[in-house]
mmCIF file of C-alpha atoms in Angstrom:
data_model
loop_
_atom_site.group_PDB
_atom_site.id
_atom_site.type_symbol
_atom_site.label_atom_id
_atom_site.label_comp_id
_atom_site.label_asym_id
_atom_site.label_seq_id
_atom_site.Cartn_x
_atom_site.Cartn_y
_atom_site.Cartn_z
ATOM 1 C CA MET H 26 7.958 -1.995 -75.105
ATOM 2 C CA ASN H 27 6.350 -5.431 -75.091
ATOM 3 C CA LEU H 28 9.199 -7.959 -74.975
ATOM 4 C CA VAL H 29 7.398 -10.385 -77.305
ATOM 5 C CA VAL H 30 6.979 -7.650 -79.915
ATOM 6 C CA LEU H 31 10.644 -6.714 -79.481
ATOM 7 C CA GLN H 32 11.709 -10.320 -80.061
ATOM 8 C CA ASN H 33 9.586 -10.607 -83.202
ATOM 9 C CA TRP H 34 11.066 -7.400 -84.540
ATOM 10 C CA LEU H 35 14.640 -8.405 -83.690
ATOM 11 C CA ASP H 36 14.485 -11.861 -85.285
ATOM 12 C CA ASN H 37 13.244 -10.403 -88.573
ATOM 13 C CA ALA H 38 15.740 -7.552 -88.397
ATOM 14 C CA SER H 39 18.582 -10.015 -87.740
ATOM 15 C CA PHE H 40 17.640 -12.004 -90.824
ATOM 16 C CA ALA H 41 17.502 -8.844 -92.971
ATOM 17 C CA ILE H 42 20.857 -7.586 -91.684
ATOM 18 C CA LEU H 43 22.556 -10.925 -92.253
ATOM 19 C CA PHE H 44 21.088 -11.179 -95.750
ATOM 20 C CA LEU H 45 22.449 -7.739 -96.653
ATOM 21 C CA THR H 46 25.766 -8.583 -95.001
ATOM 22 C CA MET H 47 26.028 -11.722 -97.108
ATOM 23 C CA LEU H 48 25.500 -9.667 -100.258
ATOM 24 C CA VAL H 49 28.131 -7.175 -99.113
ATOM 25 C CA TYR H 50 30.707 -9.928 -98.545
ATOM 26 C CA TRP H 51 29.943 -11.546 -101.876
ATOM 27 C CA GLY H 52 30.151 -8.176 -103.580
ATOM 28 C CA GLY H 53 33.483 -7.525 -101.897
ATOM 29 C CA ALA H 54 34.822 -10.851 -103.157
ATOM 30 C CA ALA H 55 33.619 -10.080 -106.696
ATOM 31 C CA PHE H 56 34.924 -6.494 -106.644
ATOM 32 C CA PRO H 57 38.034 -6.470 -104.425
ATOM 33 C CA ASN H 58 38.897 -2.912 -105.461
ATOM 34 C CA LEU H 59 36.065 -1.537 -103.317
ATOM 35 C CA PRO H 60 37.710 -1.468 -99.860
ATOM 36 C CA TYR H 61 34.734 0.027 -98.028
ATOM 37 C CA LEU H 62 32.733 -3.173 -98.582
ATOM 38 C CA ALA H 63 34.957 -5.042 -96.116
ATOM 39 C CA ALA H 64 34.183 -2.502 -93.377
ATOM 40 C CA LEU H 65 30.465 -2.696 -94.185
ATOM 41 C CA GLY H 66 30.516 -6.483 -93.928
ATOM 42 C CA THR H 67 32.249 -6.411 -90.558
ATOM 43 C CA ALA H 68 29.805 -3.767 -89.307
ATOM 44 C CA GLY H 69 26.854 -5.869 -90.498
ATOM 45 C CA MET H 70 28.099 -8.930 -88.628
ATOM 46 C CA ALA H 71 28.684 -6.870 -85.479
ATOM 47 C CA ILE H 72 25.190 -5.339 -85.655
ATOM 48 C CA ALA H 73 23.614 -8.772 -86.211
ATOM 49 C CA ASN H 74 25.568 -10.162 -83.258
ATOM 50 C CA LEU H 75 24.363 -7.330 -81.035
ATOM 51 C CA GLY H 76 20.767 -7.678 -82.264
ATOM 52 C CA ILE H 77 20.677 -11.419 -81.569
ATOM 53 C CA ALA H 78 22.216 -10.872 -78.130
ATOM 54 C CA THR H 79 19.464 -8.356 -77.400
ATOM 55 C CA LEU H 80 16.820 -10.825 -78.604
ATOM 56 C CA LEU H 81 18.154 -13.560 -76.330
ATOM 57 C CA GLY H 82 18.376 -11.132 -73.416
ATOM 58 C CA ALA H 83 14.759 -10.037 -73.895
ATOM 59 C CA ARG H 84 13.657 -13.652 -74.057
ATOM 60 C CA TRP H 85 15.620 -14.417 -70.876
ATOM 61 C CA ILE H 86 13.844 -11.590 -69.037
ATOM 62 C CA GLU H 87 10.428 -12.595 -70.395
ATOM 63 C CA ALA H 88 10.692 -16.360 -69.731
ATOM 64 C CA GLY H 89 12.757 -16.196 -66.561
ATOM 65 C CA TYR H 90 15.330 -18.801 -67.645
ATOM 66 C CA PHE H 91 18.374 -18.954 -69.886
ATOM 67 C CA PRO H 92 17.026 -19.041 -73.481
ATOM 68 C CA LEU H 93 18.218 -22.475 -74.596
ATOM 69 C CA SER H 94 15.182 -24.630 -73.914
ATOM 70 C CA ASN H 95 13.849 -25.143 -77.465
ATOM 71 C CA LEU H 96 14.993 -25.252 -81.069
ATOM 72 C CA TYR H 97 14.130 -21.622 -81.846
ATOM 73 C CA GLU H 98 16.249 -20.317 -78.985
ATOM 74 C CA SER H 99 19.162 -22.650 -79.684
ATOM 75 C CA LEU H 100 19.217 -21.674 -83.371
ATOM 76 C CA PHE H 101 19.550 -18.012 -82.517
ATOM 77 C CA PHE H 102 22.169 -18.779 -79.875
ATOM 78 C CA LEU H 103 24.064 -20.771 -82.507
ATOM 79 C CA THR H 104 23.868 -17.826 -84.913
ATOM 80 C CA TRP H 105 25.101 -15.485 -82.204
ATOM 81 C CA GLY H 106 28.039 -17.827 -81.615
ATOM 82 C CA ILE H 107 28.850 -18.040 -85.338
ATOM 83 C CA THR H 108 28.832 -14.245 -85.723
ATOM 84 C CA ALA H 109 31.025 -13.864 -82.620
ATOM 85 C CA VAL H 110 33.551 -16.461 -83.833
ATOM 86 C CA HIS H 111 33.413 -14.868 -87.290
ATOM 87 C CA LEU H 112 34.456 -11.503 -85.872
ATOM 88 C CA ILE H 113 37.375 -13.152 -84.067
ATOM 89 C CA ALA H 114 38.453 -15.076 -87.184
ATOM 90 C CA GLU H 115 38.124 -12.076 -89.489
ATOM 91 C CA ASN H 116 40.107 -9.862 -87.119
ATOM 92 C CA SER H 117 42.843 -12.508 -86.944
ATOM 93 C CA SER H 118 43.021 -13.322 -90.651
ATOM 94 C CA ARG H 119 42.239 -9.885 -92.124
ATOM 95 C CA SER H 120 40.468 -11.713 -94.940
ATOM 96 C CA ARG H 121 36.995 -10.900 -96.211
ATOM 97 C CA LEU H 122 36.723 -14.465 -97.481
ATOM 98 C CA VAL H 123 35.800 -15.453 -93.914
ATOM 99 C CA GLY H 124 32.514 -13.576 -94.310
ATOM 100 C CA VAL H 125 31.905 -15.092 -97.724
ATOM 101 C CA ALA H 126 31.802 -18.500 -96.011
ATOM 102 C CA THR H 127 30.113 -17.664 -92.691
ATOM 103 C CA ALA H 128 27.534 -14.990 -93.594
ATOM 104 C CA PRO H 129 25.287 -17.244 -95.737
ATOM 105 C CA VAL H 130 25.284 -19.944 -93.046
ATOM 106 C CA ALA H 131 24.314 -17.457 -90.337
ATOM 107 C CA MET H 132 21.635 -15.994 -92.600
ATOM 108 C CA ALA H 133 20.230 -19.436 -93.446
ATOM 109 C CA ILE H 134 19.991 -20.402 -89.773
ATOM 110 C CA THR H 135 18.043 -17.244 -88.887
ATOM 111 C CA ALA H 136 15.784 -17.757 -91.916
ATOM 112 C CA PHE H 137 15.048 -21.328 -90.806
ATOM 113 C CA ALA H 138 14.306 -20.226 -87.241
ATOM 114 C CA THR H 139 12.154 -17.254 -88.239
ATOM 115 C CA MET H 140 10.297 -18.486 -91.304
ATOM 116 C CA THR H 141 10.212 -22.282 -91.141
ATOM 117 C CA LEU H 142 9.593 -23.239 -87.535
ATOM 118 C CA PRO H 143 5.910 -23.258 -86.547
ATOM 119 C CA SER H 144 4.782 -20.586 -84.118
ATOM 120 C CA GLN H 145 4.308 -23.068 -81.278
ATOM 121 C CA MET H 146 7.992 -24.025 -81.502
ATOM 122 C CA GLN H 147 8.993 -20.348 -81.384
ATOM 123 C CA ALA H 148 7.000 -19.502 -78.269
ATOM 124 C CA SER H 149 8.643 -19.738 -74.862
ATOM 125 C CA GLU H 150 7.109 -22.305 -72.534
ATOM 126 C CA PRO H 151 7.665 -23.312 -68.892
ATOM 127 C CA LEU H 152 10.616 -25.615 -68.430
ATOM 128 C CA VAL H 153 10.053 -29.309 -67.896
ATOM 129 C CA PRO H 154 11.390 -30.563 -64.531
ATOM 130 C CA ALA H 155 14.548 -32.105 -66.041
ATOM 131 C CA LEU H 156 15.595 -28.709 -67.454
ATOM 132 C CA LYS H 157 15.144 -26.795 -64.208
ATOM 133 C CA SER H 158 18.808 -26.940 -63.377
ATOM 134 C CA ASN H 159 21.857 -24.693 -63.504
ATOM 135 C CA TRP H 160 23.350 -27.296 -65.836
ATOM 136 C CA LEU H 161 21.074 -25.944 -68.588
ATOM 137 C CA MET H 162 23.253 -22.854 -68.880
ATOM 138 C CA MET H 163 26.517 -24.719 -68.320
ATOM 139 C CA HIS H 164 26.049 -27.698 -70.621
ATOM 140 C CA VAL H 165 23.934 -26.354 -73.474
ATOM 141 C CA SER H 166 25.660 -22.986 -73.834
ATOM 142 C CA VAL H 167 29.122 -24.585 -73.968
ATOM 143 C CA MET H 168 27.935 -27.160 -76.499
ATOM 144 C CA MET H 169 26.410 -24.457 -78.703
ATOM 145 C CA LEU H 170 29.572 -22.369 -78.563
ATOM 146 C CA SER H 171 31.609 -25.430 -79.521
ATOM 147 C CA TYR H 172 29.292 -26.067 -82.472
ATOM 148 C CA SER H 173 29.721 -22.442 -83.561
ATOM 149 C CA ALA H 174 33.515 -22.608 -83.453
ATOM 150 C CA LEU H 175 33.712 -26.009 -85.160
ATOM 151 C CA MET H 176 31.325 -24.881 -87.910
ATOM 152 C CA VAL H 177 33.330 -21.738 -88.628
ATOM 153 C CA GLY H 178 36.591 -23.694 -88.615
ATOM 154 C CA SER H 179 35.126 -26.262 -90.994
ATOM 155 C CA LEU H 180 33.755 -23.555 -93.306
ATOM 156 C CA LEU H 181 37.226 -21.996 -93.486
ATOM 157 C CA ALA H 182 38.646 -25.427 -94.330
ATOM 158 C CA ILE H 183 36.163 -25.643 -97.219
ATOM 159 C CA ALA H 184 37.226 -22.144 -98.295
ATOM 160 C CA PHE H 185 40.840 -23.356 -98.221
ATOM 161 C CA LEU H 186 39.988 -26.219 -100.576
ATOM 162 C CA ILE H 187 38.237 -23.788 -102.928
ATOM 163 C CA VAL H 188 41.146 -21.321 -102.918
ATOM 164 C CA THR H 189 43.708 -24.055 -103.596
ATOM 165 C CA ARG H 190 41.416 -25.797 -106.127
ATOM 166 C CA GLY H 191 41.906 -28.992 -104.131
ATOM 167 C CA GLN H 192 45.613 -29.167 -104.951
ATOM 168 C CA ASN H 193 47.829 -31.015 -102.514
ATOM 169 C CA ILE H 194 50.092 -28.201 -101.360
ATOM 170 C CA GLN H 195 51.936 -28.216 -98.051
ATOM 171 C CA LEU H 196 51.927 -24.978 -96.112
ATOM 172 C CA GLN H 197 54.138 -23.552 -93.422
ATOM 173 C CA GLY H 198 51.497 -23.483 -90.699
ATOM 174 C CA SER H 199 51.559 -23.098 -86.945
ATOM 175 C CA SER H 200 50.773 -26.666 -85.906
ATOM 176 C CA VAL H 201 53.334 -28.638 -83.942
ATOM 177 C CA GLY H 202 54.598 -31.608 -85.896
ATOM 178 C CA THR H 203 56.482 -32.513 -89.026
ATOM 179 C CA GLY H 204 54.718 -30.057 -91.349
ATOM 180 C CA GLY H 205 57.106 -28.135 -93.544
ATOM 181 C CA TYR H 206 57.312 -25.859 -96.506
ATOM 182 C CA ARG H 207 55.037 -26.043 -99.470
ATOM 183 C CA SER H 208 55.877 -29.177 -101.404
ATOM 184 C CA ASN H 209 55.548 -27.347 -104.712
ATOM 185 C CA GLY H 210 59.175 -27.619 -105.718
ATOM 186 C CA TYR H 211 60.573 -24.888 -103.481
ATOM 187 C CA ARG H 212 62.962 -24.825 -100.569
ATOM 188 C CA LEU H 213 63.943 -21.657 -98.720
ATOM 189 C CA HIS H 214 67.716 -21.203 -98.429
ATOM 190 C CA LYS H 215 69.293 -19.129 -95.678
ATOM 191 C CA ALA H 216 71.041 -15.914 -96.569
ATOM 192 C CA SER H 217 74.372 -17.332 -95.425
ATOM 193 C CA GLU H 218 74.323 -20.159 -97.960
ATOM 194 C CA LEU H 219 76.430 -19.783 -101.098
ATOM 195 C CA ILE H 220 74.339 -19.861 -104.264
ATOM 196 C CA SER H 221 76.227 -21.012 -107.291
ATOM 197 C CA GLN H 222 75.541 -21.803 -110.916
ATOM 198 C CA PRO H 223 72.197 -20.019 -111.247
ATOM 199 C CA THR H 224 70.048 -20.797 -114.233
ATOM 200 C CA PRO H 225 67.626 -18.316 -115.803
ATOM 201 C CA ALA H 226 64.630 -17.556 -113.677
ATOM 202 C CA VAL H 227 61.412 -19.280 -114.572
ATOM 203 C CA GLU H 228 57.909 -18.960 -113.219
ATOM 204 C CA ASN H 229 56.003 -21.558 -111.192
ATOM 205 C CA ASN H 230 52.965 -20.751 -109.086
ATOM 206 C CA GLY H 231 53.719 -17.101 -109.621
ATOM 207 C CA PHE H 232 57.223 -17.144 -108.014
ATOM 208 C CA SER H 233 60.551 -16.520 -109.698
ATOM 209 C CA ARG H 234 63.049 -19.210 -108.779
ATOM 210 C CA PHE H 235 66.643 -20.175 -109.512
ATOM 211 C CA GLU H 236 67.794 -23.730 -109.929
ATOM 212 C CA THR H 237 71.031 -24.035 -108.012
ATOM 213 C CA SER H 238 73.597 -26.501 -106.851
ATOM 214 C CA SER H 239 75.111 -25.070 -103.712
ATOM 215 C CA ASN H 240 77.236 -26.142 -100.800
ATOM 216 C CA GLY H 241 79.289 -24.198 -98.333
ATOM 217 C CA ASN H 242 78.906 -20.771 -96.804
ATOM 218 C CA GLY H 243 79.018 -17.404 -98.471
ATOM 219 C CA ASN H 244 78.162 -13.783 -98.009
ATOM 220 C CA GLY H 245 74.690 -13.810 -99.535
ATOM 221 C CA ASN H 246 72.320 -11.289 -98.036
ATOM 222 C CA THR H 247 69.048 -12.507 -99.532
ATOM 223 C CA ALA H 248 67.098 -15.687 -98.967
ATOM 224 C CA VAL H 249 66.121 -17.356 -102.228
ATOM 225 C CA LEU H 250 63.841 -20.167 -103.279
ATOM 226 C CA ASN H 251 65.543 -23.256 -104.636
ATOM 227 C CA LEU H 252 63.849 -25.765 -106.922
ATOM 228 C CA VAL H 253 63.868 -29.336 -105.662
ATOM 229 C CA THR H 254 62.771 -32.011 -108.080
ATOM 230 C CA THR H 255 60.639 -34.570 -106.282
ATOM 231 C CA PRO H 256 57.685 -36.678 -107.361
ATOM 232 C CA GLU H 257 55.420 -34.386 -105.332
ATOM 233 C CA SER H 258 56.807 -31.253 -106.940
ATOM 234 C CA GLN H 259 56.424 -32.783 -110.394
ATOM 235 C CA ALA H 260 52.787 -33.601 -109.621
ATOM 236 C CA VAL H 261 52.129 -30.040 -108.464
ATOM 237 C CA ALA H 262 53.895 -28.641 -111.512
ATOM 238 C CA SER H 263 51.523 -30.536 -113.748
ATOM 239 C CA ALA H 264 48.545 -28.811 -112.098
ATOM 240 C CA GLU H 265 47.444 -25.287 -112.813
ATOM 241 C CA PRO H 266 49.821 -22.880 -110.986
ATOM 242 C CA LEU H 267 48.554 -20.961 -107.978
ATOM 243 C CA SER H 268 49.304 -17.268 -107.710
ATOM 244 C CA PRO H 269 51.272 -15.896 -104.742
ATOM 245 C CA GLN H 270 48.070 -14.231 -103.530
ATOM 246 C CA ARG H 271 46.206 -17.551 -103.502
ATOM 247 C CA LEU H 272 49.048 -19.271 -101.674
ATOM 248 C CA SER H 273 49.180 -16.530 -99.055
ATOM 249 C CA LEU H 274 45.405 -16.595 -98.605
ATOM 250 C CA ALA H 275 45.406 -20.397 -98.410
ATOM 251 C CA GLU H 276 48.051 -20.301 -95.698
ATOM 252 C CA THR H 277 45.994 -17.767 -93.740
ATOM 253 C CA LEU H 278 42.798 -19.814 -94.056
ATOM 254 C CA ASP H 279 44.571 -23.022 -93.060
ATOM 255 C CA ASN H 280 46.093 -21.361 -90.009
ATOM 256 C CA ILE H 281 42.920 -19.661 -88.755
ATOM 257 C CA SER H 282 40.809 -22.774 -89.417
ATOM 258 C CA TYR H 283 43.201 -24.810 -87.279
ATOM 259 C CA ARG H 284 43.101 -22.220 -84.492
ATOM 260 C CA ILE H 285 39.298 -21.941 -84.474
ATOM 261 C CA ILE H 286 38.857 -25.722 -84.410
ATOM 262 C CA GLY H 287 41.450 -25.804 -81.642
ATOM 263 C CA LEU H 288 39.155 -23.457 -79.714
ATOM 264 C CA GLY H 289 35.980 -25.417 -80.400
ATOM 265 C CA PHE H 290 37.329 -28.862 -79.512
ATOM 266 C CA PRO H 291 38.021 -28.228 -75.792
ATOM 267 C CA LEU H 292 34.621 -26.520 -75.528
ATOM 268 C CA LEU H 293 33.041 -29.659 -77.018
ATOM 269 C CA THR H 294 34.942 -31.812 -74.532
ATOM 270 C CA ILE H 295 33.815 -29.697 -71.566
ATOM 271 C CA GLY H 296 30.237 -29.689 -72.860
ATOM 272 C CA ILE H 297 30.127 -33.492 -73.188
ATOM 273 C CA ILE H 298 31.523 -33.948 -69.679
ATOM 274 C CA ALA H 299 29.029 -31.442 -68.258
ATOM 275 C CA GLY H 300 26.221 -33.225 -70.110
ATOM 276 C CA GLY H 301 27.228 -36.535 -68.564
ATOM 277 C CA VAL H 302 27.185 -35.071 -65.062
ATOM 278 C CA TRP H 303 23.787 -33.462 -65.697
ATOM 279 C CA ALA H 304 22.407 -36.724 -67.157
ATOM 280 C CA ASN H 305 23.459 -38.611 -64.058
ATOM 281 C CA GLU H 306 21.772 -36.003 -61.879
ATOM 282 C CA ALA H 307 18.551 -35.989 -63.912
ATOM 283 C CA TRP H 308 18.248 -39.579 -65.163
ATOM 284 C CA GLY H 309 20.638 -41.589 -62.984
ATOM 285 C CA SER H 310 23.082 -42.492 -65.756
ATOM 286 C CA TYR H 311 26.132 -40.693 -67.138
ATOM 287 C CA TRP H 312 25.732 -42.185 -70.620
ATOM 288 C CA SER H 313 22.729 -43.881 -72.174
ATOM 289 C CA TRP H 314 23.731 -44.028 -75.871
ATOM 290 C CA ASP H 315 20.953 -41.641 -76.790
ATOM 291 C CA PRO H 316 21.254 -40.655 -80.508
ATOM 292 C CA LYS H 317 22.416 -37.182 -79.487
ATOM 293 C CA GLU H 318 25.075 -38.612 -77.185
ATOM 294 C CA THR H 319 26.256 -41.040 -79.851
ATOM 295 C CA TRP H 320 26.657 -38.322 -82.464
ATOM 296 C CA ALA H 321 28.340 -36.025 -79.958
ATOM 297 C CA LEU H 322 30.914 -38.783 -79.466
ATOM 298 C CA ILE H 323 31.300 -39.187 -83.249
ATOM 299 C CA THR H 324 31.811 -35.417 -83.572
ATOM 300 C CA TRP H 325 34.429 -35.494 -80.833
ATOM 301 C CA LEU H 326 36.276 -38.363 -82.531
ATOM 302 C CA VAL H 327 36.303 -36.624 -85.943
ATOM 303 C CA PHE H 328 37.824 -33.424 -84.619
ATOM 304 C CA ALA H 329 40.136 -35.337 -82.270
ATOM 305 C CA ALA H 330 41.436 -37.109 -85.379
ATOM 306 C CA TYR H 331 41.870 -33.732 -87.107
ATOM 307 C CA LEU H 332 43.884 -32.256 -84.238
ATOM 308 C CA HIS H 333 45.885 -35.469 -83.851
ATOM 309 C CA ALA H 334 46.755 -35.364 -87.542
ATOM 310 C CA ARG H 335 47.787 -31.715 -87.298
ATOM 311 C CA ILE H 336 49.719 -31.842 -84.035
ATOM 312 C CA THR H 337 51.204 -35.345 -83.928
ATOM 313 C CA ARG H 338 51.411 -36.349 -87.580
ATOM 314 C CA GLY H 339 52.144 -32.869 -88.910
ATOM 315 C CA TRP H 340 49.428 -32.926 -91.572
ATOM 316 C CA GLN H 341 48.806 -29.651 -93.336
ATOM 317 C CA GLY H 342 47.004 -28.587 -96.450
ATOM 318 C CA ARG H 343 44.431 -30.671 -98.300
ATOM 319 C CA SER H 344 44.157 -33.801 -96.122
ATOM 320 C CA PRO H 345 43.228 -32.122 -92.814
ATOM 321 C CA ALA H 346 40.999 -29.669 -94.695
ATOM 322 C CA ILE H 347 39.005 -32.582 -96.133
ATOM 323 C CA LEU H 348 38.710 -34.081 -92.645
ATOM 324 C CA ALA H 349 37.512 -30.763 -91.210
ATOM 325 C CA SER H 350 35.027 -30.367 -94.073
ATOM 326 C CA THR H 351 33.595 -33.773 -93.196
ATOM 327 C CA GLY H 352 33.323 -32.536 -89.628
ATOM 328 C CA LEU H 353 30.898 -29.817 -90.738
ATOM 329 C CA LEU H 354 28.379 -32.440 -91.847
ATOM 330 C CA VAL H 355 28.894 -34.417 -88.645
ATOM 331 C CA VAL H 356 28.267 -31.322 -86.496
ATOM 332 C CA TRP H 357 25.018 -30.588 -88.325
ATOM 333 C CA VAL H 358 23.818 -34.163 -87.901
ATOM 334 C CA CYS H 359 24.724 -34.044 -84.218
ATOM 335 C CA TYR H 360 23.073 -30.690 -83.594
ATOM 336 C CA LEU H 361 20.023 -30.756 -85.822
ATOM 337 C CA GLY H 362 19.638 -34.083 -87.611
ATOM 338 C CA VAL H 363 19.128 -36.358 -84.627
ATOM 339 C CA ASN H 364 16.924 -33.751 -82.954
ATOM 340 C CA LEU H 365 14.451 -33.543 -85.829
ATOM 341 C CA LEU H 366 14.621 -36.937 -87.504
ATOM 342 C CA GLY H 367 15.130 -39.295 -84.590
ATOM 343 C CA LYS H 368 13.638 -40.052 -81.217
ATOM 344 C CA GLY H 369 15.564 -39.577 -78.035
ATOM 345 C CA LEU H 370 15.907 -37.605 -74.849
ATOM 346 C CA HIS H 371 17.147 -34.557 -76.784
ATOM 347 C CA SER H 372 14.618 -34.556 -79.630
ATOM 348 C CA TYR H 373 12.608 -31.471 -80.521
ATOM 349 C CA GLY H 374 10.116 -33.355 -82.670
ATOM 350 C CA TRP H 375 9.544 -35.110 -85.983
ATOM 351 C CA PHE H 376 9.565 -33.687 -89.468
ATOM 352 C CA PHE H 377 7.155 -36.408 -90.552
#
């Protein structure tokens, strides 16, 4: 089969599959009692990932170089990375909400690459001398994978904010630091603690609780939640209560978002270092404050601040999620904005 024809067929097929997968994930979120939709969504993402990998492989064979030399190729590589990270995140979280956030982004990227870019930008061309280097595969592929991971992590942070309705709840996450239990008026008591003077159970955020005044040790066999009256808990109590399912889902999203961003950040660091070495080899300077380089540094600083807040300061919940959500915009500006709207060594062209 002609490889060019195969590529044209695969890019359109990838868009169609991702569009249907997006509808499946949205349908699964709207009708959670249909369990087979989750399996269909995962299968759709896996098929799209395989189709895009085949497209990139065919282009590699046809052009004779790693397919990351123009915007069309990098967009499909980015989509492949997003679908791959999605499969990892969904397998870890067991939540179909991951696909609700990632499927439309992957579909939109393929639609932009297939339907918006002019044909001359989609065609493979001989590499310019500066790109004829093994650093093309090393630097660009690592940067694109870092963008994929950071985008997925940021999308899950946005999903966290939606699930929690923007409420300032503190979750028991996996980050190292001073993060603690949800600051919604609850404290978990050990089974060995004596619980005395219980008051009638009341409901808050979907949990039954007992207000207690306890000291000493006893023979209790069950851990219970104890109400603690603090300004933070009073503020949360005044908001609309969150169900136990929402709290559990929010904790899962917060945890997997942190882990995915923790994967993308070292990839971004390695990619920037590799880019500096390649720049020195090609242009005689490690850093020239090109718009792409400047925004790559801004991206690194934003996610470094996020990880610092999580690991050192113990932030969890709304504040780091807002920071990660801001990071999504920064990644898009770094990857696409400066390439299309500004001049520089990394620019693909002008929109105007």
